[in-house]
Coordinates of N, CA and C in Angstrom, one line a residue:
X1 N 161.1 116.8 101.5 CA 160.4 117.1 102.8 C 160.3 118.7 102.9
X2 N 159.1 119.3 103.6 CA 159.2 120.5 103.6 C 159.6 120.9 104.4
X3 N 160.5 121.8 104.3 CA 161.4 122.9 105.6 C 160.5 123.3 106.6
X4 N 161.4 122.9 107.9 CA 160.8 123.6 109.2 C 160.1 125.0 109.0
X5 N 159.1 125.2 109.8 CA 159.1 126.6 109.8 C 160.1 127.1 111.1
X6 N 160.1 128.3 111.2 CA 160.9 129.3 112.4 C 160.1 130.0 113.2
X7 N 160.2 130.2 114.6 CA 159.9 131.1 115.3 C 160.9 132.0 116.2
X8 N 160.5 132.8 116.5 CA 161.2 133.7 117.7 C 161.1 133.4 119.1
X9 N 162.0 133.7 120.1 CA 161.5 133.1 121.7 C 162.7 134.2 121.9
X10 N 161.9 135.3 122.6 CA 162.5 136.1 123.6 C 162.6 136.1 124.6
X11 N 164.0 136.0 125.7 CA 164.1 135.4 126.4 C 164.7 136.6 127.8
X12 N 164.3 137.0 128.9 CA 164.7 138.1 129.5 C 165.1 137.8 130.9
X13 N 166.1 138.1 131.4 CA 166.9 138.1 132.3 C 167.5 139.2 133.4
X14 N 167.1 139.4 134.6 CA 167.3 139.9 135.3 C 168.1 139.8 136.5
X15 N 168.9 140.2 136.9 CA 169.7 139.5 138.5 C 170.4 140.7 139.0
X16 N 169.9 140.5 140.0 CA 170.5 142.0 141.5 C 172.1 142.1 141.7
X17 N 172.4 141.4 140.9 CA 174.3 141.9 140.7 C 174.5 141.5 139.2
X18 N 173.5 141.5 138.4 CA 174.0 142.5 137.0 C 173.0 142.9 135.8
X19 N 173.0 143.4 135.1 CA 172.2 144.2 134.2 C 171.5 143.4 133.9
X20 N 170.2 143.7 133.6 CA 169.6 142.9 132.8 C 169.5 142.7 131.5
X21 N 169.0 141.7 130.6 CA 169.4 141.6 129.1 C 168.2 141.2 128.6
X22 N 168.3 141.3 127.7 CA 167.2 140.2 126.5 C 168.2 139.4 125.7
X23 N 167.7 138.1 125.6 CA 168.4 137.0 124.4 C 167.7 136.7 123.9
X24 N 167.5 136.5 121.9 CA 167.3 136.4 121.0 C 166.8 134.7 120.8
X25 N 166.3 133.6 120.5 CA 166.0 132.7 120.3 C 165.9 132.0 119.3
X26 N 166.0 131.3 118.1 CA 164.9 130.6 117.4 C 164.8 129.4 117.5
X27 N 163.3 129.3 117.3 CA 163.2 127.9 117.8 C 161.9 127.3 116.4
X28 N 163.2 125.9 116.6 CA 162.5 125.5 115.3 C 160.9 124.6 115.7
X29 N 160.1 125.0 114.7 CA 159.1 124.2 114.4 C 158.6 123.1 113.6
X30 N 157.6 122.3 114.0 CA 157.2 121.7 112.8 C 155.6 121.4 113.1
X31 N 154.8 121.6 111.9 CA 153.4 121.4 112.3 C 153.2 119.7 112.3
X32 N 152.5 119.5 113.0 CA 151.7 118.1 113.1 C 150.6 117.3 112.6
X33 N 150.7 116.7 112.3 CA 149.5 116.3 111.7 C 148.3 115.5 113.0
X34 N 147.1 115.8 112.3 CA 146.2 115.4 113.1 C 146.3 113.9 113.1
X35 N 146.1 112.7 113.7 CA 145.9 111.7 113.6 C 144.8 110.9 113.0
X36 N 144.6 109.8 112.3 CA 143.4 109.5 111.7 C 143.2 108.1 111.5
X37 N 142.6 107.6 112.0 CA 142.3 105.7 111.9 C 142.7 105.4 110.3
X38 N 142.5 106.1 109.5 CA 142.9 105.7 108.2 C 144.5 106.0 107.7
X39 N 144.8 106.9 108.1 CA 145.9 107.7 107.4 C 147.3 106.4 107.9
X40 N 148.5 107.2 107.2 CA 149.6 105.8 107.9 C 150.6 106.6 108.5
X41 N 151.4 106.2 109.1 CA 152.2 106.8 109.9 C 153.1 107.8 110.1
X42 N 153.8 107.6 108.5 CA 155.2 107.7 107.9 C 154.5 109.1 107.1
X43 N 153.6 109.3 106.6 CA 153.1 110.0 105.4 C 153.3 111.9 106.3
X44 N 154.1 112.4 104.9 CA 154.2 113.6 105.3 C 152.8 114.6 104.8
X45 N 152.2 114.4 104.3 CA 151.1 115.2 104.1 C 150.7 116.5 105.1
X46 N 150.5 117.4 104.5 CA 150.1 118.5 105.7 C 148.9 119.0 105.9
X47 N 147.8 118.3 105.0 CA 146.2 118.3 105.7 C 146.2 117.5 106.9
X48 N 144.8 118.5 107.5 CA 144.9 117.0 108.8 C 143.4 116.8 108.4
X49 N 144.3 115.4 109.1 CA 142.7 114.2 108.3 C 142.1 114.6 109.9
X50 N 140.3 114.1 109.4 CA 139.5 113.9 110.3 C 139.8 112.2 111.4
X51 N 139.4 112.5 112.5 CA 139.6 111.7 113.7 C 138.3 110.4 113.1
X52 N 138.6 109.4 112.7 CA 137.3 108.6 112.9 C 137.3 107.7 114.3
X53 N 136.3 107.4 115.1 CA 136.4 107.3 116.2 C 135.6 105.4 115.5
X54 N 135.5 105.2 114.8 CA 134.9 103.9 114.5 C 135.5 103.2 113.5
X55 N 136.0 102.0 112.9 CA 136.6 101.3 112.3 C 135.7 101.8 110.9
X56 N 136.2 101.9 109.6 CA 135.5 102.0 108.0 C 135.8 101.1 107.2
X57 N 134.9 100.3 106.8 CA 134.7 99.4 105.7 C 135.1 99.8 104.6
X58 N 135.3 100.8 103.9 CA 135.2 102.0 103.0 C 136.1 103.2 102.7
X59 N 136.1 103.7 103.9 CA 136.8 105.1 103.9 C 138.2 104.2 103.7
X60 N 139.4 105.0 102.8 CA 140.7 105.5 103.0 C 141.1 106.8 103.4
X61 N 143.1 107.1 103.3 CA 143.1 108.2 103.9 C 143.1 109.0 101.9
X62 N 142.8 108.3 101.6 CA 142.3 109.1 99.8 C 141.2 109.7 100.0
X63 N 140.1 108.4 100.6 CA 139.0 109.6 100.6 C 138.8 110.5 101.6
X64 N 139.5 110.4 102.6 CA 139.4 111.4 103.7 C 139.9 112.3 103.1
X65 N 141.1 112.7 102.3 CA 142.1 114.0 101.8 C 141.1 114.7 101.1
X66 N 140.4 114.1 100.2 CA 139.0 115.0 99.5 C 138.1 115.0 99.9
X67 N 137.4 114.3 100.9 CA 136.3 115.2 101.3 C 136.6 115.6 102.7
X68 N 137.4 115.9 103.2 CA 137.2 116.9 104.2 C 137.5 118.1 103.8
X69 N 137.8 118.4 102.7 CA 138.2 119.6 102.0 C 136.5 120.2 101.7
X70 N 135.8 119.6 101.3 CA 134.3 119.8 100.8 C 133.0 119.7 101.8
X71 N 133.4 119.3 102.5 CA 132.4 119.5 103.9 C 132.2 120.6 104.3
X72 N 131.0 121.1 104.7 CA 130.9 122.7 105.2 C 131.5 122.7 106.6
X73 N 131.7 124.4 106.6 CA 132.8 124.9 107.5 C 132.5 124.5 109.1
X74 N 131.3 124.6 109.2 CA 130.7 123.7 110.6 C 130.5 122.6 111.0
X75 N 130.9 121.6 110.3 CA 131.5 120.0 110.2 C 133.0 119.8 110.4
X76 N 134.3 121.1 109.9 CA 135.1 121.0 110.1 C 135.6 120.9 111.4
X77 N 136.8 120.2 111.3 CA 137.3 119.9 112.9 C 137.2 119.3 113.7
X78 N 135.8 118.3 113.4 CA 134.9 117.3 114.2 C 135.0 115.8 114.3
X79 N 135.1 115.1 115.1 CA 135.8 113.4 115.0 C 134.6 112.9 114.2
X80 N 134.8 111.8 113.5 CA 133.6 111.3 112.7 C 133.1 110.2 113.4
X81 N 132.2 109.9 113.7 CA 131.3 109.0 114.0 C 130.6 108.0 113.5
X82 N 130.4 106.6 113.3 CA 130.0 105.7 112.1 C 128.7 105.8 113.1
X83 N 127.6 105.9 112.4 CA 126.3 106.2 113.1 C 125.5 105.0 112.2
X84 N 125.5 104.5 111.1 CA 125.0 103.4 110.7 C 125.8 102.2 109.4
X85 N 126.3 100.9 109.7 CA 127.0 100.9 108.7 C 126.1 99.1 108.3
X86 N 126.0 98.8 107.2 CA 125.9 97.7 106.6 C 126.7 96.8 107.6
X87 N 127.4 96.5 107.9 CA 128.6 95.7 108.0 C 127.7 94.9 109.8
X88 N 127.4 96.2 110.5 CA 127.6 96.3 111.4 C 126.1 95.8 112.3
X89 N 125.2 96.7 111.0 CA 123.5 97.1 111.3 C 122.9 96.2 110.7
X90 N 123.5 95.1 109.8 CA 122.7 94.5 108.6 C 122.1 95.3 107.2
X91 N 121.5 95.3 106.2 CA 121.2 95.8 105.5 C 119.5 96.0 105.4
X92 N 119.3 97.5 106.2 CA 118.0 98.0 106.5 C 117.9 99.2 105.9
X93 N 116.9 100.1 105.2 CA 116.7 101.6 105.3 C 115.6 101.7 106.5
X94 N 114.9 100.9 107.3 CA 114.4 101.3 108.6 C 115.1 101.2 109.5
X95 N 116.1 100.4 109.5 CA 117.2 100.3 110.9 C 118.4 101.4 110.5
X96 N 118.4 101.9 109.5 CA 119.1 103.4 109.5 C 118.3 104.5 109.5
X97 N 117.2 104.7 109.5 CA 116.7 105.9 110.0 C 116.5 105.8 111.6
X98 N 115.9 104.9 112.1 CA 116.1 104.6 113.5 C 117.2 104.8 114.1
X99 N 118.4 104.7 113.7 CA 120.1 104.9 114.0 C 120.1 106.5 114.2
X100 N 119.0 107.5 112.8 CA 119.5 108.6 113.1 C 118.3 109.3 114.0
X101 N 117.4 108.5 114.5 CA 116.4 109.4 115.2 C 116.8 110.2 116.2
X102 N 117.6 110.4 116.6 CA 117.9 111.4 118.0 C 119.2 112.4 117.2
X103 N 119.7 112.3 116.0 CA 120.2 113.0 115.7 C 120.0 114.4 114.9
X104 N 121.0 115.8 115.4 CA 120.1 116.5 114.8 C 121.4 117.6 113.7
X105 N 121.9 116.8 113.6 CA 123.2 117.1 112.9 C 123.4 116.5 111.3
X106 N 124.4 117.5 110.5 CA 124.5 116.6 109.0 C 125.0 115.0 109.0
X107 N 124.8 114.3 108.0 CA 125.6 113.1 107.9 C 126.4 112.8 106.5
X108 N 127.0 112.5 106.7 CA 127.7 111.8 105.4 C 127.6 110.5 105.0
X109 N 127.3 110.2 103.8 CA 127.1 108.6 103.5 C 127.8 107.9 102.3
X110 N 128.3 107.0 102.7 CA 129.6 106.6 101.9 C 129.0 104.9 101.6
X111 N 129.2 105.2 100.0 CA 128.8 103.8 99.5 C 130.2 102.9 98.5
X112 N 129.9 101.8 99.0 CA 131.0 101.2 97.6 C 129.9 99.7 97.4
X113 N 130.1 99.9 95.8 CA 129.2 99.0 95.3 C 129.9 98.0 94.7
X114 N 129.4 97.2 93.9 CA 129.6 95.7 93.4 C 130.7 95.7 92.8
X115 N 130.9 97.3 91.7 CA 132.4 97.3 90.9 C 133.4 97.9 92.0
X116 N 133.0 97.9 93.0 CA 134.1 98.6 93.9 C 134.4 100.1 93.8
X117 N 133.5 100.7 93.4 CA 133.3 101.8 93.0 C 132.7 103.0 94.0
X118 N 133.2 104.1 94.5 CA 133.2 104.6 95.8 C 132.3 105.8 95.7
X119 N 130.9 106.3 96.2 CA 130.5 107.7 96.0 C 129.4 107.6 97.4
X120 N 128.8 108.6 97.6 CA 128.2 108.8 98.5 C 126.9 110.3 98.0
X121 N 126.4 110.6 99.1 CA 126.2 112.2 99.4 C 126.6 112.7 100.9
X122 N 126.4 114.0 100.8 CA 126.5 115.0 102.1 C 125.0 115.6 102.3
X123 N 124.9 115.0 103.5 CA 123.3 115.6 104.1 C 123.3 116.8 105.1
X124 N 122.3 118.1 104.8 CA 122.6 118.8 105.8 C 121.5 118.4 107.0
X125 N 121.2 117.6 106.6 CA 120.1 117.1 108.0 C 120.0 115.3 108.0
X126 N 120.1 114.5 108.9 CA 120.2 113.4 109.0 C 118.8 112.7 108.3
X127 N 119.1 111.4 107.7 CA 118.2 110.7 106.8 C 116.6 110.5 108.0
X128 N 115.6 110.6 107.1 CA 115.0 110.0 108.1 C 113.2 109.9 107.0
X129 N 112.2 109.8 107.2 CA 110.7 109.3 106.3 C 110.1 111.0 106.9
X130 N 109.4 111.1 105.5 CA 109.2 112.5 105.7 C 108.4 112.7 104.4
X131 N 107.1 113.6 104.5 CA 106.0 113.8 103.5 C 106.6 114.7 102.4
X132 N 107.4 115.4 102.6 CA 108.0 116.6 101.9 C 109.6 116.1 102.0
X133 N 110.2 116.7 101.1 CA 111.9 117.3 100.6 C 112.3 118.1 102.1
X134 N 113.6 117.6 102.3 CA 114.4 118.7 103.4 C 115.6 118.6 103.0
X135 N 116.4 119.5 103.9 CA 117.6 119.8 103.6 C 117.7 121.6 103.2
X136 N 119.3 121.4 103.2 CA 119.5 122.6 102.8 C 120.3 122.8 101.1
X137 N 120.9 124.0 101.2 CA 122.0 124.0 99.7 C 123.7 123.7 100.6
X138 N 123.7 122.9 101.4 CA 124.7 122.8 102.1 C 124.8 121.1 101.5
X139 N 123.6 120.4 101.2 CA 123.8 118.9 100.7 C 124.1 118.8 99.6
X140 N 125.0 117.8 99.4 CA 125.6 117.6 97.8 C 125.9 115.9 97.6
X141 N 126.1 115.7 96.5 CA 126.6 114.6 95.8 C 128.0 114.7 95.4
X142 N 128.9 113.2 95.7 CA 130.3 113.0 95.2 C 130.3 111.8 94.3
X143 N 131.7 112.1 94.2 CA 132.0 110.1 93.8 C 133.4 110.2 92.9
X144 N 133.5 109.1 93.6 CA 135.4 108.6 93.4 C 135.2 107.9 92.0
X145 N 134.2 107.6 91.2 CA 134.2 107.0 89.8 C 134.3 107.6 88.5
X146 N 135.1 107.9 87.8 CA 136.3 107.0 88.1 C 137.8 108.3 89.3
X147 N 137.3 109.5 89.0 CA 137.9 110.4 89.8 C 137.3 111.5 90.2
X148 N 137.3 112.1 91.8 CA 137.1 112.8 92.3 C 136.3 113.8 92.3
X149 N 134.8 114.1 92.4 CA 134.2 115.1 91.6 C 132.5 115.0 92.9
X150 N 132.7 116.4 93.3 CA 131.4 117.2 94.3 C 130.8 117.3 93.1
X151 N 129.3 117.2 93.3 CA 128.1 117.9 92.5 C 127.2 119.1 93.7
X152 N 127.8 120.1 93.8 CA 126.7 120.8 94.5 C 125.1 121.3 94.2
X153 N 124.7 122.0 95.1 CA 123.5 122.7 94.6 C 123.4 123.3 93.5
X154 N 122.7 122.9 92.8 CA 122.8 123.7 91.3 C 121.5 125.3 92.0
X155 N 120.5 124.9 92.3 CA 119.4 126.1 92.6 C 118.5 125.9 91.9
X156 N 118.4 124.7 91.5 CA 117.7 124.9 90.2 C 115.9 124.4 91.0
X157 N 116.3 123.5 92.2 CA 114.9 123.4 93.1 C 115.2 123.1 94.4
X158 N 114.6 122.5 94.9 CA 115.1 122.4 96.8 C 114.5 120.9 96.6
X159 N 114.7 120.0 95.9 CA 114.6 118.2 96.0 C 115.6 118.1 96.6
X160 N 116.0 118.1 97.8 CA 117.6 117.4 98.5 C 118.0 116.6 98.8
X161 N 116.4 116.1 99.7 CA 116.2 114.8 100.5 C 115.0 114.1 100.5
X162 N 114.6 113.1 100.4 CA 113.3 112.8 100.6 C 113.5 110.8 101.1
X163 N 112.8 110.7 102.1 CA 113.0 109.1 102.8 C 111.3 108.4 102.7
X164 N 111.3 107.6 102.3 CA 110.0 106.6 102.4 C 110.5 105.6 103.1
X165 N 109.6 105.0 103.4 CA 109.7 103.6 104.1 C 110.8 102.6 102.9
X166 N 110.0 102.6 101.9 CA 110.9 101.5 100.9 C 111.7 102.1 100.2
X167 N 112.1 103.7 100.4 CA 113.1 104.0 99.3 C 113.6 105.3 100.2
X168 N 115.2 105.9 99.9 CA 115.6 107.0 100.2 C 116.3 108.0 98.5
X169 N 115.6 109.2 98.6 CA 115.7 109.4 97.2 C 116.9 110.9 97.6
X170 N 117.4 111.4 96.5 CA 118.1 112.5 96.8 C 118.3 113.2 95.5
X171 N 118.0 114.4 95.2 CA 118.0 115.6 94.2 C 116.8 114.4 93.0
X172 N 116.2 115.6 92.3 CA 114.9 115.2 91.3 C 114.9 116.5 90.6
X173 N 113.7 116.4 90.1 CA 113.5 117.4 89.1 C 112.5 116.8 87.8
X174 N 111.5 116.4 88.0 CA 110.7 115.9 87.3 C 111.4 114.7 85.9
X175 N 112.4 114.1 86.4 CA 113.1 113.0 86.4 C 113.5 111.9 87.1
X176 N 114.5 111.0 86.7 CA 115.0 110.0 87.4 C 115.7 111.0 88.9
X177 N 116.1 110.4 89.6 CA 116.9 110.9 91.1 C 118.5 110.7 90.8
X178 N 119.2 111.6 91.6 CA 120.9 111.5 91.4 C 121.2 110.5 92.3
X179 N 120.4 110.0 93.3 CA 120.5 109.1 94.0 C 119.7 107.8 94.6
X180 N 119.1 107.2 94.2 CA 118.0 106.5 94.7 C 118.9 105.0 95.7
X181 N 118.1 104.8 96.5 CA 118.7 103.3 97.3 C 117.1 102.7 98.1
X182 N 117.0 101.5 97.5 CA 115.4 100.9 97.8 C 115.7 100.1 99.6
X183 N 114.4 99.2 100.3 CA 114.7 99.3 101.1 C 115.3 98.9 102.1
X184 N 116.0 97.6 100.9 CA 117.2 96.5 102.0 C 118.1 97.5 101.5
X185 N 118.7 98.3 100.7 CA 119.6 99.1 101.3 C 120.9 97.9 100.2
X186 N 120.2 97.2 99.0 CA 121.0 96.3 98.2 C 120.8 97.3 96.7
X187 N 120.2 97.4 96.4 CA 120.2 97.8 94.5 C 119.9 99.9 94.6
X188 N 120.5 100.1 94.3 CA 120.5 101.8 93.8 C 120.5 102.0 92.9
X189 N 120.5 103.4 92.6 CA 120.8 104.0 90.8 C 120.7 105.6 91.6
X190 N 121.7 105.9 90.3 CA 122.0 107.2 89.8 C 122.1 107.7 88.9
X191 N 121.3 109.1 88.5 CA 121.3 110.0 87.3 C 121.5 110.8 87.3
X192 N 121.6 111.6 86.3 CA 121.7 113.4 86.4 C 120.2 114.0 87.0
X193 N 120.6 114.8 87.3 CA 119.7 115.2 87.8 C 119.2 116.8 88.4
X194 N 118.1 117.4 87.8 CA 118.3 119.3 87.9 C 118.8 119.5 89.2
X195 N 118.9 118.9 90.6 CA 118.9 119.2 91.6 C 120.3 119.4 91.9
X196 N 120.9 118.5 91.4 CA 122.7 119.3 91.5 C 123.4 119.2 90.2
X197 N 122.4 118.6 89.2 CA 123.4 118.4 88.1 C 124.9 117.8 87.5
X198 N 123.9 116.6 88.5 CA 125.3 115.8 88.5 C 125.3 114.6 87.1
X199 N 126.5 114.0 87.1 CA 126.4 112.7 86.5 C 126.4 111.5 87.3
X200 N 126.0 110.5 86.5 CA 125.9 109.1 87.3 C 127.1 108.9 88.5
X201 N 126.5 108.5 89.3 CA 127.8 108.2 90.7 C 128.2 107.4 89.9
X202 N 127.6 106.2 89.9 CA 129.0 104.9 89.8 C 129.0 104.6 88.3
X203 N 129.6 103.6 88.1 CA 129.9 103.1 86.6 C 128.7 103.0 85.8
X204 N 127.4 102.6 86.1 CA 126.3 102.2 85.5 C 125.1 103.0 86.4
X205 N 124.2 103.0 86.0 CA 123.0 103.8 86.2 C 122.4 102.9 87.5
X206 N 122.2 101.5 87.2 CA 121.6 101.1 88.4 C 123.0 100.0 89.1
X207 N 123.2 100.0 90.5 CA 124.2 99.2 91.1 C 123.8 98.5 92.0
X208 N 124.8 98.0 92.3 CA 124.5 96.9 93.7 C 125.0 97.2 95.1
X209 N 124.5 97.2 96.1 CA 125.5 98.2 97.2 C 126.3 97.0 98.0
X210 N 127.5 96.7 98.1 CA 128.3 96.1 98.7 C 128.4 96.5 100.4
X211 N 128.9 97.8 100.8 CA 128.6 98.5 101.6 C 128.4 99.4 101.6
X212 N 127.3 100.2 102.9 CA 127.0 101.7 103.2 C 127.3 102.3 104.4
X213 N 127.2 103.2 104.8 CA 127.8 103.5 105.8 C 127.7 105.1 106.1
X214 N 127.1 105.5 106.9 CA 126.7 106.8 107.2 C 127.7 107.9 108.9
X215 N 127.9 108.4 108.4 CA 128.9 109.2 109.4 C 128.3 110.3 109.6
X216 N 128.4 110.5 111.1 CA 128.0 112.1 111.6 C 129.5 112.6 112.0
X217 N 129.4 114.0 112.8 CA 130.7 114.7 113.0 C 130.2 115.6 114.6
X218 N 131.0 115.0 115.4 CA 130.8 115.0 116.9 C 131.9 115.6 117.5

């Protein structure tokens, strides 16, 4: 277990029949951890996980420990909010863009597919159907298959985001997509791709989505 920290507490005393003094203090500390719908009770860990304010089909406090580390610094701190999830919405890509219409904030999107296999992306602007690419170099690609691993902006183009009616696509480059998911929001695929240079999210190139689940930070 890691040792308390220490502080000081100066403590000053005065009274009209006798001198006044100062007394020396220490007073022990210990930092606290933030609380987190995932995390467990007992666990000494000294990150603090993010607050999720909604039950997760998906998230553990594993995946919380790595990506709250990788989220930009203006997301940090912020309770997470389940803004669209399979479980909950049914399996739509028009009933999750409708979910984010009034939103004007990043989202995070967290998938686990048929091998049980966990990846997502980070969006600097909420999903939504759009003639052109948006987003910033603040969006990236992860995945827990088989361990741990951000694909950021490589710079190589600004393909970030792009949403159709029947498909939501993410990073290109006169190639396959690092991300593709059609419009029930059941069969995806992933490839490398110039736009972050990533490798396949999950085990195989094309997968099946078990559940999805998209999170904002409120």
């Amino acid at each position: 277990m890691r040792p308390m920290q220490q502080s000081i507490k100066i403590l000053y005393y005065a009274n009209k029949s006798e001198e006044p003094f100062v007394e020396i203090v220490s007073v022990k500390q210990q930092n606290k951890r933030r609380p987190s719908v995932a995390s467990s009770a007992d666990s000494e860990s000294d990150d603090l996980l993010p607050v999720l304010t909604d039950h997760s089909q998906i998230l553990s406090e594993h995946h919380l420990e790595h990506l709250m580390n990788h989220i930009p610094a203006r997301t940090q701190g912020y309770s997470w909010k389940l803004v669209y999830s399979t479980a909950e919405h049914g399996t739509s890509l028009t009933t999750l863009y409708r979910q984010m219409r009034e939103l004007d904030r990043p989202v995070l999107m967290v998938i686990k597919d048929s091998d049980k296999q966990v990846f997502g992306a980070f969006s600097s602007d909420p999903f939504k159907v759009s003639s052109y690419c948006y987003g910033t170099g603040e969006t990236f690609l992860y995945s827990f298959s088989p361990e741990f691993q951000v694909f950021r902006w490589s710079g190589e183009n600004s393909y970030f985001v792009r949403g159709f009616l029947d498909s939501l696509q993410m990073g290109g480059g006169g190639g396959p997509f690092g991300l593709w998911l059609d419009s029930d929001l059941y069969r995806g695929s992933s490839y490398s791709c110039s736009t972050f240079c990533n490798r396949p999210l999950s085990l195989h190139h094309d997968f099946t989505v078990q559940d999805l689940e998209v999170w904002t930070f409120v």
